[in-house]
Each structure stands twice: as structure tokens, then as C-alpha cells.
XYZ file of C-alpha atoms in Angstrom:
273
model
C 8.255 -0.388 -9.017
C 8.851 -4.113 -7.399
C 12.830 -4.362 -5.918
C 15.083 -7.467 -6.578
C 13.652 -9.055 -3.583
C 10.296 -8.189 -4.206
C 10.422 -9.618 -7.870
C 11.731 -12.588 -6.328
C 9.057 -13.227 -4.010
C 6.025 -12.875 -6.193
C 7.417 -16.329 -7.194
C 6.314 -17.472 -4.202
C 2.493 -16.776 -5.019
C -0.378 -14.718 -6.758
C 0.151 -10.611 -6.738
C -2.629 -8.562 -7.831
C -1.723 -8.270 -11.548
C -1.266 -12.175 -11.624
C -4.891 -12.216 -9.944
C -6.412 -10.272 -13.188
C -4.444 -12.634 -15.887
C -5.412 -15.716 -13.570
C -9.135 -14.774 -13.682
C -8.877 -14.509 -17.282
C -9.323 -10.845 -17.440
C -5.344 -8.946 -18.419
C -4.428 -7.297 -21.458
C -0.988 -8.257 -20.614
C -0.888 -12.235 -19.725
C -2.853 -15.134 -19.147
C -3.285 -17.808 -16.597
C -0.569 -20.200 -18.357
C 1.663 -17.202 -18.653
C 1.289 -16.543 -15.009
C 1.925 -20.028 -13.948
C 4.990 -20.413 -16.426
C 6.500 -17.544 -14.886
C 5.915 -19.239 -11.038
C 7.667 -22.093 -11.872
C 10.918 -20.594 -13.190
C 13.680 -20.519 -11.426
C 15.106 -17.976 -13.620
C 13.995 -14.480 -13.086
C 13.848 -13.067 -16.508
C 14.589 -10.072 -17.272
C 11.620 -7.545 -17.916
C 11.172 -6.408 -21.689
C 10.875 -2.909 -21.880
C 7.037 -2.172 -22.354
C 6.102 2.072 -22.677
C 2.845 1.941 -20.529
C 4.570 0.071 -17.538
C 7.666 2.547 -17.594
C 5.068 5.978 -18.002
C 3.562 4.574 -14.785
C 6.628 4.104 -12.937
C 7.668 7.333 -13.765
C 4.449 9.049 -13.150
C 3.133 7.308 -9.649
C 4.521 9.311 -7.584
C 3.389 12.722 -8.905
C 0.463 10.954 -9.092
C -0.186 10.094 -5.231
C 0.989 13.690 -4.509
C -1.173 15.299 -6.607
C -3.927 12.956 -5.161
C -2.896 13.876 -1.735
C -3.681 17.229 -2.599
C -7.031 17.111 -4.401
C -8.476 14.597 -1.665
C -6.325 15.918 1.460
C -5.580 12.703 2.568
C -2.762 10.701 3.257
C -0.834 8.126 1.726
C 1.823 5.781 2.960
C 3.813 4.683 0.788
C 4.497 1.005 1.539
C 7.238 -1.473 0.137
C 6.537 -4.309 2.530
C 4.782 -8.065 1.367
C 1.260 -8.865 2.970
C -0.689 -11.908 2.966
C -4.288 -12.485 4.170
C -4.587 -13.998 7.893
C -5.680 -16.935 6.460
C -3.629 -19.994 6.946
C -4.586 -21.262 3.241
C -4.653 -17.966 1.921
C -0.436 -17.840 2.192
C 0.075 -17.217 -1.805
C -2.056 -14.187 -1.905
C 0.624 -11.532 -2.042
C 0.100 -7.506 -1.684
C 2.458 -5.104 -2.990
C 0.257 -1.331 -3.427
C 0.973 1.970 -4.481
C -0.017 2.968 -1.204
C -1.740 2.876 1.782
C -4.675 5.584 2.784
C -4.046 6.608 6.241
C -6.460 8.399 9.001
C -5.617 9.917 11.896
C -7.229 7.837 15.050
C -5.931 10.300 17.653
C -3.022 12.451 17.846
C 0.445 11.118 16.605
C -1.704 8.045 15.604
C -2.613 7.214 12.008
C -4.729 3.657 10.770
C -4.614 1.991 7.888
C -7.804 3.015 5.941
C -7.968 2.200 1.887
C -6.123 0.973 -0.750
C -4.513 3.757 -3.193
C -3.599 2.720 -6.356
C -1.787 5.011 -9.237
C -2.669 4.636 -12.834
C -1.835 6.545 -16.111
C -4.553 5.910 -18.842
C -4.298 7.326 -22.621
C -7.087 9.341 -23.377
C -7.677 7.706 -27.023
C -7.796 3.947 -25.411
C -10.458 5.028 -23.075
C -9.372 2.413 -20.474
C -11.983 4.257 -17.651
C -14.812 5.102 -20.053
C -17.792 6.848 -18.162
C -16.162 6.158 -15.247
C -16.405 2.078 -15.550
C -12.523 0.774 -13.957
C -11.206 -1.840 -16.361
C -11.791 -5.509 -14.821
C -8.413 -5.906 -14.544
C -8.146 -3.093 -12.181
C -11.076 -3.863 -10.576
C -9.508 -7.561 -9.882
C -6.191 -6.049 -8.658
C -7.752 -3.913 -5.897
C -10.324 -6.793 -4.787
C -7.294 -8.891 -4.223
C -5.731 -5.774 -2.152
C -8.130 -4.693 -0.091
C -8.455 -8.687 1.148
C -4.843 -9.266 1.575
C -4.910 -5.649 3.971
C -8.389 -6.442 5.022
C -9.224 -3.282 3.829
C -12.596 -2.000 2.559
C -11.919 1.101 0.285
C -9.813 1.596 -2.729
C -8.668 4.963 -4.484
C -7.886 4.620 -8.223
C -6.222 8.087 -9.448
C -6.069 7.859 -12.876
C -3.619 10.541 -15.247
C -5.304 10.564 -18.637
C -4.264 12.102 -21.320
C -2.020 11.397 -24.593
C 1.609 10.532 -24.810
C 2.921 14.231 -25.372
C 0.720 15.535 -22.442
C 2.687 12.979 -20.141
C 5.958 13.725 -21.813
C 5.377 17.393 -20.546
C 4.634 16.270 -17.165
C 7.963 14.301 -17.139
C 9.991 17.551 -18.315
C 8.405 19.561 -15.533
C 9.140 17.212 -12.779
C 13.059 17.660 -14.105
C 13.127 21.143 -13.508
C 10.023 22.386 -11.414
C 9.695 21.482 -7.845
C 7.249 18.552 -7.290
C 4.847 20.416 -5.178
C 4.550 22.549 -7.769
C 3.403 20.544 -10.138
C 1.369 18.026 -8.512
C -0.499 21.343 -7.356
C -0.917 22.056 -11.240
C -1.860 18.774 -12.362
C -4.120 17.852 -9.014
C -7.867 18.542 -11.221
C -6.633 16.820 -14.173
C -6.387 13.325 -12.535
C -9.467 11.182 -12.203
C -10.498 9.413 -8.750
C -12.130 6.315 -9.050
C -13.613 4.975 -5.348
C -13.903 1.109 -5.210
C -15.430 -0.636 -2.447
C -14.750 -4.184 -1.215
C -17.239 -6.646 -2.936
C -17.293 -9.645 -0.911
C -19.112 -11.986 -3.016
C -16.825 -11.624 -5.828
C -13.949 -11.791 -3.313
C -15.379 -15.294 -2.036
C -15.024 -16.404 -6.067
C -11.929 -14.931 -6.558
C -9.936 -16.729 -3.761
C -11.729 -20.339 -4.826
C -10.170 -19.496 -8.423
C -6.662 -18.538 -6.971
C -6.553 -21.581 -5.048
C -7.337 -23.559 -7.586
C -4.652 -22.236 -9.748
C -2.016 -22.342 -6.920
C -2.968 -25.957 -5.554
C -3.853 -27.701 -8.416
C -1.499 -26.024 -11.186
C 1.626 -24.229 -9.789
C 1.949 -26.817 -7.321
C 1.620 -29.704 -8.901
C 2.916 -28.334 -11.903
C 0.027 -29.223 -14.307
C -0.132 -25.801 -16.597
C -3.592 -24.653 -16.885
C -5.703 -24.972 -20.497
C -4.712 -22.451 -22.933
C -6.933 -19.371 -23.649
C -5.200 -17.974 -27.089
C -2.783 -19.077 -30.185
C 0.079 -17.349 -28.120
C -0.618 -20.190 -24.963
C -1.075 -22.742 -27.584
C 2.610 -22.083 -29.295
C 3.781 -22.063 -25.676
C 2.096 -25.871 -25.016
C 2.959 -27.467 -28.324
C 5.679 -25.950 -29.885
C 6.570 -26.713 -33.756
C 9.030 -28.798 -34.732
C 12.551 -27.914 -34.920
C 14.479 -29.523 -37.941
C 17.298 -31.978 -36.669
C 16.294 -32.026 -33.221
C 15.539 -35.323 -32.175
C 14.165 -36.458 -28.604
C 15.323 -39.569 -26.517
C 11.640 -41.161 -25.923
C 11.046 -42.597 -22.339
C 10.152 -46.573 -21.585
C 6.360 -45.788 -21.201
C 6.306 -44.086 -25.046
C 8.185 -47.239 -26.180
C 5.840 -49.368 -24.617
C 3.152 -47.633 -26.447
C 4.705 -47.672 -29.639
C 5.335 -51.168 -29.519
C 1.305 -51.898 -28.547
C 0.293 -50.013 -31.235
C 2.657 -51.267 -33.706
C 1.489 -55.313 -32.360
C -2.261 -54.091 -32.664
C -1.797 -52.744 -35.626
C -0.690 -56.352 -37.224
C -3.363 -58.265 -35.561
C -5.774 -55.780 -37.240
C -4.014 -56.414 -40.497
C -4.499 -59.960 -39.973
C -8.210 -60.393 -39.089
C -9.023 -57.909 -42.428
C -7.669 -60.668 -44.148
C -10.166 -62.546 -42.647
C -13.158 -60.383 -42.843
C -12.424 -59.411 -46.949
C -13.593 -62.861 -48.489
C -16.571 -62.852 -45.817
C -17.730 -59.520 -47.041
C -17.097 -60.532 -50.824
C -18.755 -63.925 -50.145
């Protein structure tokens, strides 16, 4: 789960959820969403959404019980990273975790991406073993930010009183315990880098960041939801002070819009003639 600071950072660029909504591929949020939420200055306070808090609750039993199955090691990391890149800067990194390999004794390298999910069974968000896009997206824009070229999914699936019971048992069960009982039931998903769709991805986050954020021009809306957003309806006894330029305009049209009245005087006993 993202601290203060953190959540006041990914301001400062593109994450690796924002990457999925920005390529048009969330369930949550899309690109206008995204960029609306960049240029607050307010940082608004989270609704409370079921799925999000399940997975905050569950992602560490989740990497244990990973750690287990796989016998590897994760490092569990809480620090920012950008790509090397100079124009790259607004790529941000926050993962579950870091996969770690020992180079030689009392030395360990950064090897893969690890990233927790939960998943209800019914949705079938990893059917046949197929990552959602979104996912897919999120990692892609990990593993270049770390320069990484692996990525662990573990994936808890199962229905909502399934994960209750793994909540319970983490209150009153050690947590070896029962990430050694729940280590088979979780799903690993390997992902490797894709460097094609890597070379798209970063053209369509810098377009997003240059040409929208920065010069805060929202992009085109996608849904009804973004259009409400855009072009609100009107609110009754609300008026708006118009600006020089609209009064301008109003005044050409309303001048044009005698002259026309004027020559259709003209043209009527033509036509009738």
C-alpha cells in the first residue's frame, strides 16, 4: 500500500496502474481520469473499494507463501524508480517486490519483478492462464523502470469467504504457518519483458505526459462517465462571467447574423421573381 509521500509523488508522473488506464486498457480509470488526478493539487481521499483493500490485506501472505512454493526471494521495496532515461523521468515504479539472487556470498542482485494479486474465482480475471492486459501493462512498465527482464504474478483465487478465512487465520495462526498451507493454492504467472510493446508503450506515455498533463490539454474521452466529467450539465442559477474573446464572438455572430437577415431580404423577391 502507497505511503503519504508516495501518494504524493505519483503526481509527479505515470505509475504502473496509471500506465494500464493511460493505454486504454483498466477496469478502474481511464486516460482523462488519470490526467485529472495529475493535475490536482488536492490529494483526494481514496473511496473505499473491496478488491483494492482484500489485496492490501492479502500481499503479504501472498509473497510469503510465494517465497515458499518457488524458494526464492523477495525484497520488499518502498523506494521510487525511474528509467535511466533522461526523458523517461515520469515513469514511476512502486512493486510488490523485488526477486533477488544470490551473486556470491552475502551478495544478492536484483533479478524480476514480483507482483501480488488476489483474483475471484467467478470473475475469472486469469482464465487459462491469459494475465489481464492491465496486468500485463503494469509489469511491462516495471520491469523497464528496474530494467528488469522477468516478472512473477502470484495470483490468490478463490471467492470472497475463502479469503475471509485466510484473513481470520492470519489473526490467530502464525504467518509461516499459513503461507505454508496456502503456498499450492496460489497461481504463478511468469511474464517476460516484451520489448516491442515496451517501445509503444513509452511513445504513448510520453505523449500523454508532454502533450496532456503538461500542457494541460485533457485527453479525448473514452466513455459517458469522461464525457459528464468534460461537459458537465447545467446547474440552475449558476451563471458564468464570460471572458472578452466569448464577447467578441457573440457580438460577430450577433452582426453576421443581421447582415444575413438583410441580404434574404434581398434574395426573396429574386427567387419569387
Amino acid at each position: 500500500m502507497l505511503t503519504i509521500e508516495q501518494k504524493k509523488a505519483r503526481k509527479l508522473g505515470i505509475g504502473g496502474s496509471d500506465a494500464a488506464a493511460i493505454c486504454g486498457v483498466s477496469k478502474f480509470r481511464t486516460p482523462l481520469q488519470v490526467y485529472l488526478d495529475k493535475i490536482s493539487d488536492v490529494e483526494e481521499e481514496e473511496e473505499y473499494n473491496p478488491v483494492f483493500e482484500r489485496g492490501h490485506l492479502l500481499e503479504g501472505i501472498i509473497r510469503l507463501a510465494f517465497e515458499k512454493r518457488m524458494n526464492m526471494n523477495v525484497r520488499v521495496c518502498n523506494a521510487t524508480i525511474t528509467p535511466a532515461a533522461f526523458d523517461e523521468y515520469f515513469m514511476l515504479s512502486n512493486v510488490d517486490g523485488i526477486i533477488t539472487k544470490q551473486y556470491k556470498e552475502n551478495c544478492f542482485v536484483d533479478d524480476a519483478i514480483f507482483e501480488a494479486k488476489t483474483s475471484n474465482i467467478w470473475t475469472k480475471d486469469f482464465y487459462l492462464g491469459e494475465i489481464p492486459n492491465d496486468y500485463f501493462v503494469q509489469v511491462q512498465h516495471y520491469m523497464h523502470s528496474r530494467a528488469l527482464n522477468m516478472s512473477y504474478i502470484a495470483v490468490l483465487s478463490s471467492d470472497q469467504r475463502y479469503f475471509d478465512f485466510v484473513c481470520r487465520l492470519l489473526n490467530i495462526c502464525n504467518i509461516d504457518d499459513v503461507a505454508e498451507a496456502i503456498k499450492e493454492d496460489i497461481e504463478i504467472h511468469e511474464v517476460p519483458r516484451d520489448d516491442v510493446f515496451i517501445k509503444d508503450m513509452i511513445e504513448v506515455q510520453k505523449n500523454f505526459w508532454n502533450n496532456h498533463v503538461l500542457k494541460r490539454i485533457p485527453p479525448d474521452p473514452v466513455n459517458v462517465s469522461d464525457m459528464n466529467i468534460l461537459f458537465p450539465k447545467d446547474i440552475k442559477n449558476k451563471s458564468v462571467v464570460a471572458s472578452q474573446a466569448v464577447i467578441d464572438l457573440c457580438m460577430q455572430r450577433l452582426m453576421f447574423s443581421k447582415k444575413t437577415k438583410v441580404f434574404q431580404k434581398e434574395i426573396d423577391p429574386i427567387d419569387k421573381g
